[in-house]
Coordinates of C-alpha atoms in Angstrom, one line a residue:
Chain A
X623 CA 102.0 99.3 58.7
X624 CA 98.3 99.8 58.5
X625 CA 95.8 97.0 59.0
X626 CA 92.2 97.3 57.9
X627 CA 90.0 97.5 60.9
X628 CA 87.4 94.7 60.6
X629 CA 84.9 96.5 62.8
X630 CA 84.6 99.3 60.3
X631 CA 84.3 97.2 57.2
X632 CA 80.8 95.5 57.3
X633 CA 78.7 98.7 57.6
X634 CA 80.5 100.2 54.6
X635 CA 79.8 97.2 52.5
X636 CA 76.1 97.2 53.5
X637 CA 75.8 100.9 52.8
X638 CA 77.5 100.5 49.4
X639 CA 75.2 97.7 48.5
X640 CA 72.1 99.7 49.5
X641 CA 73.3 102.8 47.6
X642 CA 73.9 100.6 44.5
X643 CA 70.7 98.8 44.5
X644 CA 68.2 101.5 45.4
X645 CA 67.9 103.2 42.0
X646 CA 68.0 99.9 40.2
X647 CA 65.3 98.5 42.4
X648 CA 63.3 101.6 41.6
X649 CA 63.6 101.1 37.8
X650 CA 62.8 97.4 38.2
X651 CA 59.7 98.3 40.3
X652 CA 58.7 101.0 37.8
X653 CA 58.6 98.4 35.0
X654 CA 57.4 95.5 37.0
X655 CA 54.3 97.4 38.3
X656 CA 53.0 97.4 34.7
X657 CA 54.6 94.4 33.0
X658 CA 54.6 91.7 35.7
X659 CA 51.2 92.1 37.3
X660 CA 48.8 89.1 37.0
X661 CA 45.8 89.6 34.7
X662 CA 42.9 91.3 36.3
X663 CA 39.5 89.6 36.0
X664 CA 38.5 92.2 33.4
X665 CA 41.4 91.1 31.2
X666 CA 40.5 87.5 31.1
X667 CA 37.8 87.8 28.4
X668 CA 40.2 89.8 26.2
X669 CA 42.7 87.0 26.6
X670 CA 40.2 84.4 25.6
X671 CA 39.3 86.5 22.6
X672 CA 43.0 86.6 21.6
X673 CA 43.2 82.9 22.0
X674 CA 40.2 82.4 19.8
X675 CA 41.8 84.5 17.2
X676 CA 44.9 82.4 17.3
X677 CA 43.0 79.2 17.0
X678 CA 41.1 80.7 14.1
X679 CA 44.2 81.7 12.3
X680 CA 45.5 78.2 12.8
X681 CA 42.3 76.7 11.4
X682 CA 42.0 79.0 8.4
X683 CA 45.7 78.8 7.5
X684 CA 46.1 82.6 7.8
X685 CA 49.1 82.1 10.0
X686 CA 51.1 81.4 6.8
X687 CA 50.7 85.2 6.1
X688 CA 52.9 86.0 9.0
X689 CA 56.4 87.3 8.3
X690 CA 59.3 85.2 9.5
X691 CA 60.2 88.0 11.9
X692 CA 56.8 88.0 13.4
X693 CA 56.8 84.2 13.7
X694 CA 60.2 84.2 15.4
X695 CA 59.0 86.8 17.9
X696 CA 55.9 84.8 18.6
X697 CA 58.1 81.8 19.1
X698 CA 60.2 83.7 21.6
X699 CA 57.2 84.9 23.5
X700 CA 55.8 81.4 23.6
X701 CA 59.1 80.1 24.9
X702 CA 59.2 82.7 27.6
X703 CA 55.7 81.8 28.7
X704 CA 56.6 78.1 28.8
X705 CA 59.7 78.9 31.0
X706 CA 57.4 80.1 33.7
X707 CA 56.1 76.5 33.9
X708 CA 59.6 75.4 34.8
X709 CA 60.0 78.2 37.4
X710 CA 56.7 77.0 38.9
X711 CA 58.1 73.4 39.0
X712 CA 61.2 74.6 40.8
X713 CA 58.9 76.2 43.4
X714 CA 56.8 73.1 43.7
X715 CA 59.6 70.7 44.2
X716 CA 61.6 73.1 46.4
X717 CA 64.9 72.5 44.7
X718 CA 66.6 74.1 41.8
X719 CA 68.1 71.1 40.1
X720 CA 66.4 67.7 40.6
X721 CA 64.1 66.3 43.2
X722 CA 65.7 66.0 46.6
X723 CA 64.4 62.8 48.2
X724 CA 66.7 62.6 51.3
X725 CA 68.6 65.2 53.3
X726 CA 71.9 63.7 52.4
X727 CA 71.1 63.8 48.7
X728 CA 71.7 67.4 47.9
X729 CA 75.1 68.9 47.7
X730 CA 74.1 71.5 50.3
X731 CA 74.7 68.9 53.0
X732 CA 78.4 69.0 52.0
X733 CA 78.7 72.6 53.2
X734 CA 76.5 72.5 56.3
Chain B
X647 CA 63.4 105.9 30.3
X648 CA 61.4 103.8 27.9
X649 CA 57.8 103.6 29.0
X650 CA 56.8 100.2 30.3
X651 CA 55.2 97.9 27.7
X652 CA 51.6 97.1 28.0
X653 CA 51.7 93.3 28.0
X654 CA 48.8 91.6 26.2
X655 CA 46.4 89.9 28.6
X656 CA 46.8 86.6 26.8
X657 CA 50.5 86.6 27.6
X658 CA 49.8 87.5 31.2
X659 CA 47.2 84.8 31.5
X660 CA 49.5 82.3 29.9
X661 CA 52.4 83.2 32.2
X662 CA 50.6 83.0 35.4
X663 CA 48.6 79.9 34.5
X664 CA 51.9 78.2 33.4
X665 CA 53.4 79.2 36.8
X666 CA 50.5 77.7 38.7
X667 CA 50.5 74.6 36.6
X668 CA 54.3 74.3 37.2
X669 CA 53.9 74.5 41.0
X670 CA 51.1 71.9 41.0
X671 CA 53.1 69.6 38.7
X672 CA 56.3 70.0 40.8
X673 CA 54.5 69.3 44.1
X674 CA 52.5 66.4 42.7
X675 CA 55.6 64.7 41.2
X676 CA 57.5 65.2 44.4
X677 CA 54.9 63.5 46.5
X678 CA 54.7 60.7 43.9
X679 CA 58.5 60.1 43.8
X680 CA 59.2 60.4 47.5
X681 CA 57.7 57.1 48.7
X682 CA 59.2 55.3 45.8
X683 CA 62.6 56.7 46.6
X684 CA 62.3 55.7 50.2
X685 CA 61.2 52.2 49.2
X686 CA 64.1 51.8 46.9
X687 CA 66.5 53.0 49.5
X688 CA 65.1 50.5 52.0
X689 CA 65.4 47.7 49.5
X690 CA 68.9 48.7 48.7
X691 CA 69.9 48.8 52.3
X692 CA 68.4 45.3 52.9
X693 CA 70.2 44.0 49.8
X694 CA 73.5 45.5 51.0
X695 CA 73.0 43.9 54.5
X696 CA 72.4 40.5 52.9
X697 CA 75.5 40.9 50.7
X698 CA 77.6 41.9 53.7
X699 CA 76.4 38.9 55.6
X700 CA 77.2 36.6 52.8
X701 CA 80.7 38.1 52.4
X702 CA 81.3 37.8 56.1
X703 CA 80.4 34.1 56.0
X704 CA 82.6 33.6 52.9
X705 CA 85.5 35.4 54.6
X706 CA 85.2 33.3 57.8
X707 CA 85.0 30.1 55.7
X708 CA 88.1 31.1 53.8
X709 CA 89.9 31.9 57.0
X710 CA 88.9 28.6 58.6
X711 CA 90.2 26.8 55.5
X712 CA 93.4 28.7 55.7
X713 CA 94.1 27.9 59.3
X714 CA 96.8 25.4 59.6
X715 CA 99.8 24.8 61.9
X716 CA 102.2 25.6 59.1
X717 CA 101.3 29.4 59.1

């Protein structure tokens, strides 16, 4: 009968994980370098211009000329931007669900 | 591979300002809630102690009443 040798298993797992994630990390980085970077100081005036355009379209009523598809896409983008607020809140309160006031309050204490 | 999308600066500005606002909001709210939670826990502990004390007295009184030679 053959038994798996525990000494050999962990390095294999780590190697497999590294081999799996390396190309995927590369593609992620390839896109993130362009899409996830914060705005440079040169882009801020452009952003303010776009904001003024949006406010203008709200004032003049020209937003009613948008197609439903465009409006839905804009809604999705706005929702995504707003989700970053909640991600920030998670970072600020240092807990994923809820505010942890005492050490025995979170469920993590059940496992430690 | 599809070339990466050039994200509009307004969206980038919006995302990162929302992130910063969220961190500030989370931290502020945490520091606001923490003393209140501690106060409430302290009050609840005191209340529980008082209730336990009353129950203990009640129990002893009941036991004292129950005491008789016929037990």
